[in-house]
Amino acid sequence: MKYRILLFGLLFLYQTTSATPPPEELGKVNWLRDFEQGLERAGREDKLVFLLFQEVPGCSTCRNYGKEVLSHPLIVEAIETLFVPVAIYNNKGGQDAAVLKYYKEPAWNNPVVRIVGFDRFDAAPRVSGNYSPLGVVQAMLFALERKGSPIPSYLTLLNEELQAQQQGAETTTLSMYCFWTGEKQLGQLDGVISTQAGFMDGREVVQVTYNPDVIPFEKIVASGRQVSCADRVYAHNDSQQQSAAKLLGKDKTARAATFRPDREPKYYLSKTHYRAVPMTALQAARANALIGQGKSPEGLLSPRQVELAQQAKGLPEQKLENAIGKDIAEAWPWNKP
């Protein structure tokens, strides 16, 4: 009997250690590998096909695309739930080569994404030469809007955050009587993509990162003043210092100094089970603001994030992990049930 148990254990160990992991070029997405099967499913589910042409095994560009774009939890969820994902290897023969030929895609190429309908025609501009998360997100948004499909809030927020990062986000620091209140008030402003409470020059402050193309510096300060959350401005550049001096006076303006983060980041969020849900910086800022106002943040979250929140809600307080401030991809429970 003991030999049977030993044999079973060895077989189990072999099976678990010999399982081939998915190619890193494909990221975390669960792909179909048959284009015709993908089209059939797309027609049945009334979805578009997310068609990836990828070199597997591939160069560093291909591997990085898998790690940085196709492994972002919200991008993975959007591809898997809003589309039918199909991966075509551009360095293989057979069915892969036939699809490559049909779309006149070059072999042994860097990653290319096409979003196509059941009729095989493109539903969005071909994504080529753009290896950023924003490129894929904008293609998905274009295709969904063109098809008339609902666009989830989490994807719109992700686009807003990625756009700010690509276009050049700026940071400023405001002081106030209570940084928990400041983070709640400033985190709800359109164009603000992240907030961080802490200390500077012996004062409670909130560092605000924002997209100046959406919300100008002056509006952030003015909005802060309306709710007593801009008593003083610590400028991060000459332009901010000049504008702040006009708005508040030179005696309430200074250059940014050493910033020390608060020990309880996102105070309102941290007091709920939502702290266990991995979020982007923008989602966390908005969620913290909503919770601080007594509102639910679930409208900001993806269905999978909502599911994680429900799972966390049923756990004892001491078993809740804190995902606040952590990179969403690193904090995401990929291998957990």
XYZ file of C-alpha atoms in Angstrom:
337
model
C 0.000 0.000 0.000
C 2.781 2.415 0.933
C 4.416 1.791 -2.449
C 1.183 2.728 -4.212
C 1.052 5.964 -2.226
C 4.686 6.665 -3.098
C 4.028 5.940 -6.780
C 0.963 8.221 -6.781
C 3.016 10.961 -5.152
C 5.763 10.646 -7.745
C 3.242 10.730 -10.590
C 1.587 13.837 -9.110
C 4.974 15.519 -8.684
C 5.888 14.711 -12.277
C 2.610 16.065 -13.624
C 2.821 19.311 -11.659
C 6.472 19.980 -12.453
C 6.378 18.922 -16.113
C 3.383 21.056 -17.080
C 4.469 23.450 -19.797
C 3.810 27.079 -18.871
C 2.166 29.247 -21.549
C 4.579 31.221 -23.748
C 5.502 34.544 -22.139
C 4.866 36.251 -25.481
C 1.132 35.566 -24.988
C 0.939 37.081 -21.512
C -1.854 35.993 -19.164
C -4.662 35.859 -21.730
C -6.382 32.534 -22.406
C -6.175 32.354 -26.191
C -7.903 30.244 -28.791
C -5.475 29.016 -31.427
C -8.019 28.264 -34.153
C -9.216 31.331 -36.085
C -12.269 29.579 -37.541
C -13.284 28.439 -34.080
C -12.853 32.015 -32.869
C -15.059 33.370 -35.659
C -17.745 30.797 -34.911
C -17.730 31.721 -31.236
C -17.756 35.437 -32.063
C -20.855 34.960 -34.185
C -22.563 32.903 -31.508
C -21.772 35.403 -28.721
C -22.158 38.544 -30.839
C -18.590 39.641 -30.131
C -15.582 40.793 -32.093
C -12.395 38.753 -32.414
C -9.250 40.108 -30.754
C -6.656 38.744 -33.172
C -3.025 38.713 -32.039
C -0.248 38.020 -34.541
C 2.778 37.132 -32.445
C 6.199 35.555 -32.845
C 6.476 32.566 -30.486
C 9.173 32.104 -29.344
C 9.970 35.717 -30.019
C 12.422 38.555 -29.577
C 12.606 40.877 -26.565
C 9.916 43.142 -28.065
C 7.546 40.180 -28.295
C 8.350 38.984 -24.782
C 7.983 42.465 -23.313
C 4.634 42.841 -25.061
C 3.457 39.694 -23.329
C 4.728 40.850 -19.940
C 3.800 44.534 -20.047
C 0.651 44.667 -22.183
C -0.921 41.222 -22.267
C -0.388 40.675 -18.533
C -2.149 43.798 -17.261
C -5.126 42.381 -15.317
C -7.686 44.847 -16.701
C -6.460 44.435 -20.280
C -6.558 40.658 -19.872
C -10.112 40.835 -18.539
C -11.261 43.116 -21.344
C -9.761 40.865 -24.027
C -11.200 37.691 -22.500
C -14.689 38.967 -21.662
C -15.485 41.660 -24.233
C -13.891 39.901 -27.214
C -12.952 36.449 -28.438
C -9.154 36.179 -28.138
C -7.307 34.311 -30.893
C -3.516 34.042 -31.149
C -1.820 33.414 -34.484
C 1.869 32.529 -34.509
C 3.558 34.456 -37.301
C 6.476 32.039 -37.479
C 4.570 28.778 -37.958
C 3.028 26.942 -40.899
C -0.382 25.335 -41.308
C -3.474 27.221 -40.122
C -1.362 30.024 -38.673
C 0.309 30.659 -42.021
C -3.060 30.621 -43.796
C -4.476 33.348 -41.522
C -1.242 35.310 -41.879
C -1.568 35.145 -45.672
C -5.246 36.121 -45.617
C -4.504 39.328 -43.703
C -1.225 39.929 -45.573
C 0.667 40.042 -42.306
C 4.454 39.608 -42.477
C 6.048 36.520 -40.968
C 8.574 36.722 -38.131
C 7.237 40.132 -37.203
C 6.778 42.073 -33.975
C 3.322 41.905 -32.326
C 0.339 43.085 -34.357
C -3.253 43.316 -33.126
C -6.333 43.342 -35.325
C -9.879 43.428 -34.013
C -12.178 41.862 -36.581
C -15.827 40.998 -36.935
C -17.535 37.756 -37.905
C -17.189 38.971 -41.496
C -13.376 39.041 -41.015
C -13.204 42.783 -41.681
C -11.313 45.131 -39.365
C -13.453 46.794 -36.692
C -10.607 49.053 -35.518
C -7.351 50.411 -36.936
C -4.578 47.806 -37.044
C -2.240 48.133 -34.046
C 1.323 47.874 -35.333
C 4.491 49.521 -34.078
C 2.716 50.615 -30.895
C 3.730 48.249 -28.126
C 2.177 50.189 -25.263
C -0.864 49.225 -23.163
C -2.544 52.401 -24.422
C -2.393 51.205 -28.031
C -4.409 48.086 -27.238
C -6.855 49.859 -24.919
C -7.645 52.530 -27.504
C -8.163 49.896 -30.199
C -10.613 48.043 -27.963
C -12.498 51.242 -27.144
C -12.688 52.160 -30.838
C -14.021 48.722 -31.775
C -16.600 48.604 -28.979
C -17.872 52.090 -29.756
C -18.085 51.359 -33.468
C -20.043 48.171 -32.771
C -22.355 49.975 -30.360
C -21.363 47.781 -27.432
C -21.410 49.112 -23.855
C -18.035 50.412 -22.696
C -17.273 49.503 -19.082
C -16.125 52.247 -16.733
C -12.959 50.401 -15.744
C -11.749 50.447 -19.352
C -12.524 54.156 -19.736
C -10.606 54.913 -16.527
C -7.677 52.799 -17.659
C -7.560 54.724 -20.928
C -7.615 58.019 -19.003
C -4.740 56.911 -16.786
C -2.603 55.530 -19.619
C -3.181 58.653 -21.708
C -1.986 60.867 -18.860
C 1.143 58.783 -18.444
C 1.950 58.891 -22.149
C 1.167 62.574 -22.676
C 3.148 63.654 -19.628
C 1.515 63.773 -16.221
C 2.575 66.450 -13.735
C 2.704 66.469 -9.943
C 1.992 69.181 -7.402
C 1.695 69.176 -3.611
C -0.986 70.946 -1.566
C -1.144 71.323 2.212
C -4.318 71.303 4.291
C -5.588 70.786 7.833
C -6.161 67.039 7.258
C -4.599 65.048 4.445
C -7.262 62.338 4.687
C -9.859 64.955 3.790
C -7.544 66.423 1.171
C -7.050 63.091 -0.538
C -10.800 62.489 -0.516
C -11.562 65.888 -2.067
C -8.750 66.048 -4.623
C -9.009 62.404 -5.669
C -12.455 62.939 -7.177
C -11.373 65.643 -9.656
C -11.470 64.751 -13.347
C -7.917 64.747 -14.665
C -6.348 63.739 -11.353
C -4.855 60.275 -11.818
C -3.311 59.610 -8.412
C -3.081 61.030 -4.898
C -0.773 60.346 -1.990
C -1.140 61.655 1.542
C 1.927 62.494 3.597
C 4.085 65.187 5.136
C 6.243 67.990 3.730
C 7.923 70.821 5.581
C 6.212 69.687 8.790
C 2.733 69.981 7.261
C 0.086 67.503 6.204
C 0.000 67.436 2.404
C -1.378 65.553 -0.568
C 0.727 64.945 -3.642
C -1.482 65.113 -6.714
C -0.502 63.668 -10.080
C -2.662 64.949 -12.910
C -3.034 65.318 -16.654
C -2.552 69.037 -17.451
C -4.395 68.557 -20.750
C -7.528 67.632 -18.779
C -7.250 69.746 -15.642
C -4.893 72.743 -15.407
C -2.838 73.371 -12.288
C -4.853 76.500 -11.502
C -8.109 74.531 -11.370
C -6.637 72.027 -8.927
C -5.603 74.833 -6.589
C -8.940 76.627 -6.980
C -10.889 73.415 -6.342
C -8.744 72.731 -3.301
C -9.322 76.219 -1.907
C -13.096 75.805 -2.156
C -12.938 72.920 0.329
C -10.063 74.260 2.490
C -7.589 71.819 0.970
C -5.079 74.232 -0.558
C -3.753 76.323 2.318
C -0.293 76.217 0.797
C 1.234 75.020 -2.470
C 4.571 73.264 -2.809
C 5.456 73.812 -6.450
C 7.330 71.235 -8.514
C 8.340 73.675 -11.276
C 8.618 77.395 -12.025
C 5.256 77.568 -13.777
C 3.440 76.144 -10.750
C 5.254 78.504 -8.400
C 4.320 81.571 -10.443
C 0.678 80.530 -10.770
C 0.398 79.594 -7.091
C 1.833 82.958 -6.033
C -0.882 84.729 -8.031
C -3.618 82.550 -6.557
C -2.498 82.331 -2.927
C 0.259 84.881 -2.490
C 4.016 84.387 -2.314
C 3.904 83.705 1.422
C 1.785 80.595 0.792
C 3.970 79.198 -1.966
C 7.242 77.292 -1.717
C 9.337 74.802 -3.624
C 8.551 71.136 -3.050
C 10.788 69.551 -0.419
C 11.234 66.019 0.906
C 7.961 64.095 0.948
C 7.224 61.497 3.634
C 4.229 59.241 2.886
C 1.501 58.645 5.449
C 1.570 55.260 7.161
C -2.095 54.710 6.278
C -2.358 55.495 2.556
C -5.872 55.862 1.132
C -7.312 56.113 4.633
C -10.986 55.620 3.747
C -10.273 52.788 1.327
C -7.982 51.123 3.871
C -10.822 50.811 6.383
C -12.875 48.575 4.080
C -12.532 45.149 2.476
C -11.882 46.911 -0.844
C -8.296 47.411 0.302
C -7.687 43.782 -0.665
C -8.639 44.445 -4.296
C -5.696 45.253 -6.606
C -6.445 48.539 -8.403
C -4.745 51.027 -10.661
C -3.646 54.313 -9.085
C -6.617 56.139 -10.610
C -9.108 53.538 -9.435
C -7.685 53.704 -5.912
C -7.866 57.517 -5.813
C -11.481 57.540 -7.006
C -12.490 54.610 -4.785
C -11.001 56.299 -1.716
C -12.896 59.498 -2.549
C -16.203 57.673 -3.016
C -15.878 55.649 0.179
C -15.018 58.857 2.039
C -18.365 60.218 0.837
C -20.220 57.112 1.975
C -20.632 55.764 -1.570
C -19.809 52.402 -3.130
C -16.747 52.236 -5.409
C -17.946 49.213 -7.365
C -18.912 51.274 -10.407
C -15.192 51.917 -10.935
C -14.230 48.260 -10.794
C -14.210 45.484 -13.350
C -16.443 42.438 -12.803
C -13.421 40.415 -11.698
C -12.419 43.125 -9.236
C -15.970 43.150 -7.869
C -15.736 39.375 -7.471
C -12.463 39.766 -5.563
C -14.164 42.346 -3.344
C -16.993 39.924 -2.589
C -14.492 37.210 -1.702
C -12.621 39.634 0.573
C -15.847 40.689 2.268
C -16.315 37.180 3.582
C -12.843 36.935 5.117
C -11.932 37.706 8.729
C -10.343 41.132 9.159
C -6.932 39.696 10.047
C -6.792 37.681 6.811
C -7.412 40.629 4.507
C -4.346 41.473 2.449
C -3.624 45.125 1.714
C -3.185 45.817 -2.004
C -3.117 49.623 -1.645
C -0.077 51.128 -3.314
C 0.956 47.866 -4.962
C 1.328 47.404 -8.706
C -1.925 45.893 -9.941
C -0.238 43.157 -11.994
C 2.029 42.119 -9.125
C -0.794 42.144 -6.574
C -3.276 40.312 -8.798
C -4.072 36.766 -7.554
C -3.309 35.067 -10.870
C -2.833 31.580 -9.471
C -5.429 31.679 -6.728
C -8.902 30.114 -7.145
